[in-house]
mmCIF file of C-alpha atoms and ligand atoms in Angstrom:
data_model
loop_
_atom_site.group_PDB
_atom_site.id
_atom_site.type_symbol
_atom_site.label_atom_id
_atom_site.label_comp_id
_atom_site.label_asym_id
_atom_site.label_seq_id
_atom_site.Cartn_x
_atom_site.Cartn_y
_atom_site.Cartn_z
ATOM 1 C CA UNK A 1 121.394 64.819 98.397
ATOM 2 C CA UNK A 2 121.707 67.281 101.509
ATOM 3 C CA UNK A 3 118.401 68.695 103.148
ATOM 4 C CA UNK A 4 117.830 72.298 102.945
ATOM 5 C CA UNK A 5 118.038 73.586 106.398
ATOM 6 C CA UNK A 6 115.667 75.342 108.066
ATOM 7 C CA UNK A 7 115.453 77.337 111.318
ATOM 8 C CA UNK A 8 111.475 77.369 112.901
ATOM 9 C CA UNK A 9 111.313 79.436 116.130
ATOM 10 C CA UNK A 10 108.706 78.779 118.985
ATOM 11 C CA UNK A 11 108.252 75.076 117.361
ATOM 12 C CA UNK A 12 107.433 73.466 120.768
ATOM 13 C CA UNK A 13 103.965 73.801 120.441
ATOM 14 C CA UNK A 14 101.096 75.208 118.131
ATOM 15 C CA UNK A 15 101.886 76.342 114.789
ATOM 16 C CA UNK A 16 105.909 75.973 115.343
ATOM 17 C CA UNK A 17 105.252 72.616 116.456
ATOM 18 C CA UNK A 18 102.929 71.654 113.594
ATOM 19 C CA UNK A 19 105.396 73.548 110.945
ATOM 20 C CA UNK A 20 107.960 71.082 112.129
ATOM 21 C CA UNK A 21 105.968 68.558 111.387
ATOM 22 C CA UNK A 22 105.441 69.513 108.391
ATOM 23 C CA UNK A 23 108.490 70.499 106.919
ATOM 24 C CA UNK A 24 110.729 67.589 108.312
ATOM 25 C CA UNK A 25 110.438 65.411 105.541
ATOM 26 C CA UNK A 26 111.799 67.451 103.021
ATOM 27 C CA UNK A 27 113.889 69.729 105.340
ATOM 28 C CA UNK A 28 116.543 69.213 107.821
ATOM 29 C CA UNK A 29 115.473 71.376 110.733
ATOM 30 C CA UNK A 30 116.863 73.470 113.611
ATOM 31 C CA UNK A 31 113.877 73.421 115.975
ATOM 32 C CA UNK A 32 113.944 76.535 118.940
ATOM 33 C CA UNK A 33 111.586 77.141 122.100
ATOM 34 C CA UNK A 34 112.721 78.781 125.112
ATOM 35 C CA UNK A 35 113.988 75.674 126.622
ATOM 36 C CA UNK A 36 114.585 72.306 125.374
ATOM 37 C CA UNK A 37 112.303 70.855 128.312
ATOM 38 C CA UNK A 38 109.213 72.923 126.421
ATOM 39 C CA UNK A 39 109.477 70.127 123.484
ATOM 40 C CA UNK A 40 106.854 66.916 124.343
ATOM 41 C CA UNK A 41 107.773 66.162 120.415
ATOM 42 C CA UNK A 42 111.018 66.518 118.110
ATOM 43 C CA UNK A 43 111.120 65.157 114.573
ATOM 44 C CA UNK A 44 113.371 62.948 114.004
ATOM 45 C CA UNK A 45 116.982 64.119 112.816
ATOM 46 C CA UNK A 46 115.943 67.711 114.051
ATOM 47 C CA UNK A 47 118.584 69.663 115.832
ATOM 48 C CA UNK A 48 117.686 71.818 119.008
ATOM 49 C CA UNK A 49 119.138 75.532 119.787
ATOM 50 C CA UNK A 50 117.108 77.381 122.641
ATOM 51 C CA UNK A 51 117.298 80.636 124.070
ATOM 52 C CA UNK A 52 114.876 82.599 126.382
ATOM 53 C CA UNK A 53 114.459 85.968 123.776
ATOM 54 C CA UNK A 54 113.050 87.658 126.652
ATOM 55 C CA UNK A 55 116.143 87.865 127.603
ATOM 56 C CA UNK A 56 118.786 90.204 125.540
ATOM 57 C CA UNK A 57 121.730 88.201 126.368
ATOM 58 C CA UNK A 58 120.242 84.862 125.628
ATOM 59 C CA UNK A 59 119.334 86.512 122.004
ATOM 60 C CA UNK A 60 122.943 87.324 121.312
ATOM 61 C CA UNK A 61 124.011 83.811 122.648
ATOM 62 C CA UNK A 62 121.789 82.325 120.062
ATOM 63 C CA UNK A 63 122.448 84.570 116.783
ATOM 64 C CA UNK A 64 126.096 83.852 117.059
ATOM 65 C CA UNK A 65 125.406 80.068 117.865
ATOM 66 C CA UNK A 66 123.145 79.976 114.583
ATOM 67 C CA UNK A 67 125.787 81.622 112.862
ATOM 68 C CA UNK A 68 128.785 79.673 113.771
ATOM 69 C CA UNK A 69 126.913 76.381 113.611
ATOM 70 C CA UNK A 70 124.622 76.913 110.476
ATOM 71 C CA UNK A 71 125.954 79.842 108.512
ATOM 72 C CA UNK A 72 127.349 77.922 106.177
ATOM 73 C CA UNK A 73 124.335 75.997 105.097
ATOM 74 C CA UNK A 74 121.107 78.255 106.199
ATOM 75 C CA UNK A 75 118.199 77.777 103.344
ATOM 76 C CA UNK A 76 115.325 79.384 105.290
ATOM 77 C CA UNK A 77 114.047 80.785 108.893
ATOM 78 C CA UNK A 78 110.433 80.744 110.188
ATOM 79 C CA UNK A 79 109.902 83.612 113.057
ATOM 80 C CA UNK A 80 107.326 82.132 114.555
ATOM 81 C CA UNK A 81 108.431 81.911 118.529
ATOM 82 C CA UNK A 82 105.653 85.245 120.036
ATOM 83 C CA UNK A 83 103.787 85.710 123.336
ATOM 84 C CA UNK A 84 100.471 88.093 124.354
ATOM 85 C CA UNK A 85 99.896 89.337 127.231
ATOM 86 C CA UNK A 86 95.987 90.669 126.576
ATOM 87 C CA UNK A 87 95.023 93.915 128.600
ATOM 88 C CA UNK A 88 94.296 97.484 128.432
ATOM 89 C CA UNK A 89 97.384 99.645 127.490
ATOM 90 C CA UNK A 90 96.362 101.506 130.848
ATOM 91 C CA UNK A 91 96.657 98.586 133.256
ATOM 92 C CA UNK A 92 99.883 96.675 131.089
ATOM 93 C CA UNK A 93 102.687 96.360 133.143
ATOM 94 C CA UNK A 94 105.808 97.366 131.601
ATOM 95 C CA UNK A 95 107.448 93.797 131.914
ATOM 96 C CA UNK A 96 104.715 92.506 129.537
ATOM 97 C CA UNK A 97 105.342 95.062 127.371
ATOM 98 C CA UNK A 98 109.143 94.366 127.480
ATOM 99 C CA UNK A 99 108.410 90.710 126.784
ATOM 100 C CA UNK A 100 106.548 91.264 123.727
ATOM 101 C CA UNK A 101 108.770 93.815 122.292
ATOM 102 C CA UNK A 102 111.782 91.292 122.673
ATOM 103 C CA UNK A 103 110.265 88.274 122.493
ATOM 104 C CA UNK A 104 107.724 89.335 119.131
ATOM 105 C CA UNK A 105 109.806 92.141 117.523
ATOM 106 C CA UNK A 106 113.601 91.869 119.023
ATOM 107 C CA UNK A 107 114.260 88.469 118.592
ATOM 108 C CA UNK A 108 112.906 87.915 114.689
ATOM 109 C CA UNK A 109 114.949 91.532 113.997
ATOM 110 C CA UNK A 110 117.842 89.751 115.110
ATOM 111 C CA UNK A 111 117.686 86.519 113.580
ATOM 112 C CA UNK A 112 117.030 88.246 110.221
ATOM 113 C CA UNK A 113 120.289 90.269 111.094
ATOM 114 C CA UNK A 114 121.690 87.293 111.247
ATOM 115 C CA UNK A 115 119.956 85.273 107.956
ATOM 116 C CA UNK A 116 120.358 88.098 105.892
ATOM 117 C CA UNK A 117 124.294 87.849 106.302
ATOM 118 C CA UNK A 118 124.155 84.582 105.363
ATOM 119 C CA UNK A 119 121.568 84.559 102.496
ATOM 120 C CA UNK A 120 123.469 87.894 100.943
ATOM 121 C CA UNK A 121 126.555 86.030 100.470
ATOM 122 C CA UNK A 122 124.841 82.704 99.138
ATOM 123 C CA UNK A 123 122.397 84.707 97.375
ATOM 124 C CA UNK A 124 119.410 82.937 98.047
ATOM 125 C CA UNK A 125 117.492 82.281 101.120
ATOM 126 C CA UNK A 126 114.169 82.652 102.648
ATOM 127 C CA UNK A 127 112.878 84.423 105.915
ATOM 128 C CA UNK A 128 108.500 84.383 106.827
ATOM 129 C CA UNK A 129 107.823 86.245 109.662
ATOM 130 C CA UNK A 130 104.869 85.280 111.789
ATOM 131 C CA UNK A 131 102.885 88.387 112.120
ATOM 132 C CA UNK A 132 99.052 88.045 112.673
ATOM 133 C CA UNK A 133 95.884 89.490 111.274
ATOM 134 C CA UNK A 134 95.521 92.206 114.340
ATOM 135 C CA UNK A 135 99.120 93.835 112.777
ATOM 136 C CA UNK A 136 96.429 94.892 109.435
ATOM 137 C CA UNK A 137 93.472 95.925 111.981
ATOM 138 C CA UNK A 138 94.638 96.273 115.447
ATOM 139 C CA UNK A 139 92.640 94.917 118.459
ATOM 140 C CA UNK A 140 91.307 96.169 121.762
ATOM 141 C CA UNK A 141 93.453 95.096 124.512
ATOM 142 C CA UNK A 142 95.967 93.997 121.878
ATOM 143 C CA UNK A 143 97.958 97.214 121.684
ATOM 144 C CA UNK A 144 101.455 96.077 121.996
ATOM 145 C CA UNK A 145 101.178 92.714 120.615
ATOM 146 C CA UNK A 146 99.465 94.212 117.407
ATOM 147 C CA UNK A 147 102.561 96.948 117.405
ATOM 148 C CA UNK A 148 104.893 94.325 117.377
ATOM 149 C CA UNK A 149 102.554 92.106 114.446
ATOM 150 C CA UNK A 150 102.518 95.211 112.124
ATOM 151 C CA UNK A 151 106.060 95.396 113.265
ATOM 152 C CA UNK A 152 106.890 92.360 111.083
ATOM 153 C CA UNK A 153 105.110 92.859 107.979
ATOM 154 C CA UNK A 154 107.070 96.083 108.096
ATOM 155 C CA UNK A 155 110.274 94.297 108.528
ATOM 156 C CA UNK A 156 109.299 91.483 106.011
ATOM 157 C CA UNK A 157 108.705 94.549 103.151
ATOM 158 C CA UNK A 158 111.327 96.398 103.904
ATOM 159 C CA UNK A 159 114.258 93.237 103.797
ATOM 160 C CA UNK A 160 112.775 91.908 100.676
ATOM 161 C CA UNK A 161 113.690 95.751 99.096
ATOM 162 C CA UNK A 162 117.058 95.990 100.909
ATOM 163 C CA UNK A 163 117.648 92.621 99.355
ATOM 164 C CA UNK A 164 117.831 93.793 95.924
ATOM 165 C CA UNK A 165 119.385 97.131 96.700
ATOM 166 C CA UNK A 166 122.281 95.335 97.979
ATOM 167 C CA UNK A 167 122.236 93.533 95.052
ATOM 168 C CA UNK A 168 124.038 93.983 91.875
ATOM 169 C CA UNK A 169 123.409 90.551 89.685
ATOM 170 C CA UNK A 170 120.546 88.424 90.717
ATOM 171 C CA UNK A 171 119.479 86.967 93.766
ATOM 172 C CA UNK A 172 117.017 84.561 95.433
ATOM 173 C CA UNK A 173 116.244 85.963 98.360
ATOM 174 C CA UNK A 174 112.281 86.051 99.534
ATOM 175 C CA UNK A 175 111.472 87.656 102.450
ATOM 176 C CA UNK A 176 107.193 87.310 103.972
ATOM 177 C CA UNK A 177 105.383 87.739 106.478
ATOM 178 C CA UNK A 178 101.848 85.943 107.189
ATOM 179 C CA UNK A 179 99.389 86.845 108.886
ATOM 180 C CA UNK A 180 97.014 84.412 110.728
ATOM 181 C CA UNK A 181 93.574 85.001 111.817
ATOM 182 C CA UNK A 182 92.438 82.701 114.918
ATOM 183 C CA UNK A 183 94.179 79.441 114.889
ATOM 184 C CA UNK A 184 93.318 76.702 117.490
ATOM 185 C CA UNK A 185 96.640 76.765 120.035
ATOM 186 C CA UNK A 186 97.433 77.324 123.435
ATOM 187 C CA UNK A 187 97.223 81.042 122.662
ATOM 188 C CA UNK A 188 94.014 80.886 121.621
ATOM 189 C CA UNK A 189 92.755 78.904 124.182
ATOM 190 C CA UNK A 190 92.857 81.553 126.889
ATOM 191 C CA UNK A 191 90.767 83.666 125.020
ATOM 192 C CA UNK A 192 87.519 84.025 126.961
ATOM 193 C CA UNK A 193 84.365 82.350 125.563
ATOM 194 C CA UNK A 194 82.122 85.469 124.764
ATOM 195 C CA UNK A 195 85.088 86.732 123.051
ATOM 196 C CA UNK A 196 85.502 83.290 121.031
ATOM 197 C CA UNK A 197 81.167 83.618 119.968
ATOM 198 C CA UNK A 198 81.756 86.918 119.274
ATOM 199 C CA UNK A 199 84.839 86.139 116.561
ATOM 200 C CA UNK A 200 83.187 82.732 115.206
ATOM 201 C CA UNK A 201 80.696 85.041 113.843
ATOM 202 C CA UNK A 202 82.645 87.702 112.257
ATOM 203 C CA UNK A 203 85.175 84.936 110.487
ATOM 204 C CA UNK A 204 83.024 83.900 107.007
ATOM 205 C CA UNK A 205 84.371 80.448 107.356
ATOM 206 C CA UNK A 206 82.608 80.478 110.628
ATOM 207 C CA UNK A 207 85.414 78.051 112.450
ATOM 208 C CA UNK A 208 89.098 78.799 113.705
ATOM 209 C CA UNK A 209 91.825 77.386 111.479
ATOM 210 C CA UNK A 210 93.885 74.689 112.310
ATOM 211 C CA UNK A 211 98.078 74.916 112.528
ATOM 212 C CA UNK A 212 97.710 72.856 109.748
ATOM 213 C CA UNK A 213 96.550 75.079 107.475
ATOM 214 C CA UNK A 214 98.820 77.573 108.671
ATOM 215 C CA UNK A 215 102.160 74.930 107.774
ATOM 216 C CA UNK A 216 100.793 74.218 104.336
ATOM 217 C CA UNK A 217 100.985 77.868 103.539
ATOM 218 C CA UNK A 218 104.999 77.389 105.118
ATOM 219 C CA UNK A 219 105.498 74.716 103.164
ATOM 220 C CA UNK A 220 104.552 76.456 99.942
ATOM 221 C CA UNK A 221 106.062 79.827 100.837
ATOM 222 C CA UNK A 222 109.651 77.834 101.384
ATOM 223 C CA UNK A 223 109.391 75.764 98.013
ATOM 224 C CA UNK A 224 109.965 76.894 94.485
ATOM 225 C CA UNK A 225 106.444 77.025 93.575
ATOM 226 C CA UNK A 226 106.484 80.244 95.184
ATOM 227 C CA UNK A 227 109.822 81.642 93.865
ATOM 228 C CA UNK A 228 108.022 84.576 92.203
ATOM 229 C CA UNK A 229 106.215 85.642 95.276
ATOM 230 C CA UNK A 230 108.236 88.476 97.468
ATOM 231 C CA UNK A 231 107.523 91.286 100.018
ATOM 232 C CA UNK A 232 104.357 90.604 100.825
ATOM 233 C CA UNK A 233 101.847 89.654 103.867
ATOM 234 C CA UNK A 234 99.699 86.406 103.276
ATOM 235 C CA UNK A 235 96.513 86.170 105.136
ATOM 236 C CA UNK A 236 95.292 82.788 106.690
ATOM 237 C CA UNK A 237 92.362 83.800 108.516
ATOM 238 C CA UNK A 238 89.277 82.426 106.961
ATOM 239 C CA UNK A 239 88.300 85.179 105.062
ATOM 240 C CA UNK A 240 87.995 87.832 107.968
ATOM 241 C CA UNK A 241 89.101 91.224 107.262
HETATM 242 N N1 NAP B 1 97.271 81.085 117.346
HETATM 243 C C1 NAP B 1 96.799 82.104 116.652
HETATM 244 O O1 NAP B 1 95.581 82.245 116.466
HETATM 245 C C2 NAP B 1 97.737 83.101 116.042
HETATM 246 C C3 NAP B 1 97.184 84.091 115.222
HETATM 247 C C4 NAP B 1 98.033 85.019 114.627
HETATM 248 C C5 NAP B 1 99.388 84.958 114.863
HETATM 249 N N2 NAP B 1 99.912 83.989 115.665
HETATM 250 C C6 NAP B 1 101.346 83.981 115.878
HETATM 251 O O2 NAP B 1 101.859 82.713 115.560
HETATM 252 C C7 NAP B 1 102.992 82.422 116.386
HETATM 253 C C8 NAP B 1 102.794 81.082 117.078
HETATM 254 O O3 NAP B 1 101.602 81.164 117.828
HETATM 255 P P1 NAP B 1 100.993 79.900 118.589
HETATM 256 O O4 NAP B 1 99.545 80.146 118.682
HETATM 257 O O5 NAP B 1 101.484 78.648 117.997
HETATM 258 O O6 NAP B 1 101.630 80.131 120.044
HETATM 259 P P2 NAP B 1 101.886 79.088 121.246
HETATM 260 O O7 NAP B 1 101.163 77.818 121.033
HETATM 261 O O8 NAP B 1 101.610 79.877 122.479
HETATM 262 O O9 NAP B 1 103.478 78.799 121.119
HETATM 263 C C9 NAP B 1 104.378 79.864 121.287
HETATM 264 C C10 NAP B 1 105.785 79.439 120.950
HETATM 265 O O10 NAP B 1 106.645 80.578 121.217
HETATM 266 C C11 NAP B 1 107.673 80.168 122.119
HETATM 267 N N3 NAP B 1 108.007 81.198 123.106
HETATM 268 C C12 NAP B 1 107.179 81.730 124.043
HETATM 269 N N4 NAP B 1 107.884 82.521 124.873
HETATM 270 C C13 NAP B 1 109.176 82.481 124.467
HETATM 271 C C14 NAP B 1 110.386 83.065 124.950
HETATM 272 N N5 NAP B 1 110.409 83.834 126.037
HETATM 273 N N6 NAP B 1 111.535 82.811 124.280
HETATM 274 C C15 NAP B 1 111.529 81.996 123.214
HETATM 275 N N7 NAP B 1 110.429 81.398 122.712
HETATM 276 C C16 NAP B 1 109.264 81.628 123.338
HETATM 277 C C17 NAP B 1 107.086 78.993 122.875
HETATM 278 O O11 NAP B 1 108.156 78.217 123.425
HETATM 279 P P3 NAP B 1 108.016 77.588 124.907
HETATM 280 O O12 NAP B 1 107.195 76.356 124.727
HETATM 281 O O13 NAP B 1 109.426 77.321 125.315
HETATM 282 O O14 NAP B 1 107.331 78.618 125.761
HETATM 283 C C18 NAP B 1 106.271 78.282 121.818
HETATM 284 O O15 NAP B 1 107.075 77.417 121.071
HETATM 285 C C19 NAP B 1 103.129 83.590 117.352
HETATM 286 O O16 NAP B 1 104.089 84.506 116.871
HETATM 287 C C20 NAP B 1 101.754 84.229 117.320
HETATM 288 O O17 NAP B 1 101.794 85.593 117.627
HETATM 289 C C21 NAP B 1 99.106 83.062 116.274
#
C-alpha cells in the first residue's frame, strides 16, 4: 500500500528534524530546510525540496514545485521551518523583522494556499502549524516573533472554518496549530542562562521538553485517532500558562 505523504518544513534540525524521525515509518516524507547542505540526517526514502522563505521568490519557486510534484498525492503539511531574532522592538532592525514575518508567517500562509487547493479537491487533508506558547502570552523582547506565533493559531482557526464553508457534502480536512513551551533545540540554546533559571521555575514540570514529545503530539494529530479534533491550538509546554 502507498505511504501517505507528508510535507515537514524546517526538518533539518530540532523539532523538524525529530518529526521526521518520527513520522518516516509510517509516512513517505518531503523533508524542507533552507538548503539541502543544512541536513546532517535524512530518513531514508525521504524526498528533499528547499527554499530560502526569507526570500519571496524562493517561496513562489517552492509552492509551485510542491504543487506540480506532490499535488496529486499531498496527505498532510507540518509548518514547522521559524527563526527569532530576540530584542527590544526599539533596537530590531527591520531585516529581522522582515525575516520573521516571511520566514514564520509568509511562508506557512503560502504553503497552506497551496495544501488547501489540494486537500479541497481530495477532500481530506491535514495542515499543523507550529506556533508557540508566547503567540497565547506574548514575551518581552519577543514582539515580532510572538506576532507571527499568534499569527498561526489565527490562521490554523480560521482554515479549519473556511474548510467547511467551502464545503457542501463532507470533508476531512483538519487544520491545528500547536503551541510549544521551551523545547531543548538550537533555538533554545541561545537563550541566556538567567533567563533559562528564571523559566525552569515558572514551567510546573520544572524541565524543558524534548522534540520528542513535541513529534508524538505530530504523530497523533496526523493519524485517525484524532479525526474528531479540528481548529484548535494544542499546548506542549509542561503545564506553563
Ligand atoms: N524550540 C522551542 O522551544 C520552540 C518553542 C515554541 C515554538 N517553536 C517553534 O518550532 C519550530 C521549530 O523550532 P526549533 O526549535 O526546532 O528550531 P531550530 O532548531 O532553530 O530549526 C529551525 C528550522 O527552520 C529552518 N529555517 C530557518 N531559517 C529558514 C529560512 N530562511 N528558510 C527556510 N527554513 C528556515 C531551519 O533550516 P536550516 O537548517 O536550513 O536553517 C531549521 O530546519 C519553529 O517554528 C519555532 O518557532 C520552538
Amino acid at each position: 500500500m502507498n505511504k501517505k505523504k507528508v510535507l515537514i518544513t524546517g526538518a533539518s534540525r530540532g523539532l523538524g528534524l525529530a518529526i521526521s524521525k518520527k513520522l518516516s515509518a509510517e509516512y513517505s516524507l518531503i523533508l524542507h530546510a533552507s538548503s539541502p547542505e543544512s541536513f546532517t540526517h535524512i530518513e531514508p526514502g525521504s524526498q528533499l525540496l528547499c527554499a530560502d522563505f526569507a526570500d519571496p521568490e524562493q517561496l513562489t519557486a517552492f509552492c509551485k514545485q510542491l504543487k506540480k510534484e506532490h499535488g496529486d498525492s499531498l496527505y498532510a503539511v507540518v509548518n514547522n521551518a521559524g527563526v527569532t531574532f530576540d530584542k527590544s522592538l526599539i533596537y530590531q532592525p527591520e531585516d529581522d523583522i522582515d525575516k520573521m514575518l516571511n520566514i514564520n508567517l509568509k511562508a506557512p500562509i503560502m504553503i497552506c494556499k497551496t495544501a488547501m487547493k489540494i486537500f479541497n479537491l481530495n477532500k481530506t487533508g491535514v495542515i499543523i502549524n507550529m506556533s508557540s506558547i508566547v503567540g497565547e502570552t506574548g514575551n518581552a523582547f519577543q514582539a515580532v516573533y510572538a506576532a507571527t506565533k499568534a499569527g498561526l493559531a489565527a490562521l490554523s482557526r480560521s482554515l479549519a472554518q473556511e474548510a467547511a464553508a467551502t464545503s457542501d457534502e463532507g470533508h476531512s480536512i483538519r487544520v491545528f496549530s500547536v503551541s510549544p513551551g521551551f523545547i531543548e533545540t538550537d533555538m533554545t540554546q541561545s537563550i541566556p542562562e538567567q533567563f533559562k533559571e528564571k523559566y525552569l521555575k515558572m514551567i510546573p514540570a520544572k524541565r524543558f521538553g524534548s522534540t520528542d514529545e513535541v513529534a508524538g503530539i505530530i504523530e497523533f494529530l496526523l493519524s485517525d485517532k484524532a479525526s474528531y479534533i479540528n481548529g484548535t491550538n494544542i499546548h506542549v509546554n509542561g503545564g506553563l500558562l
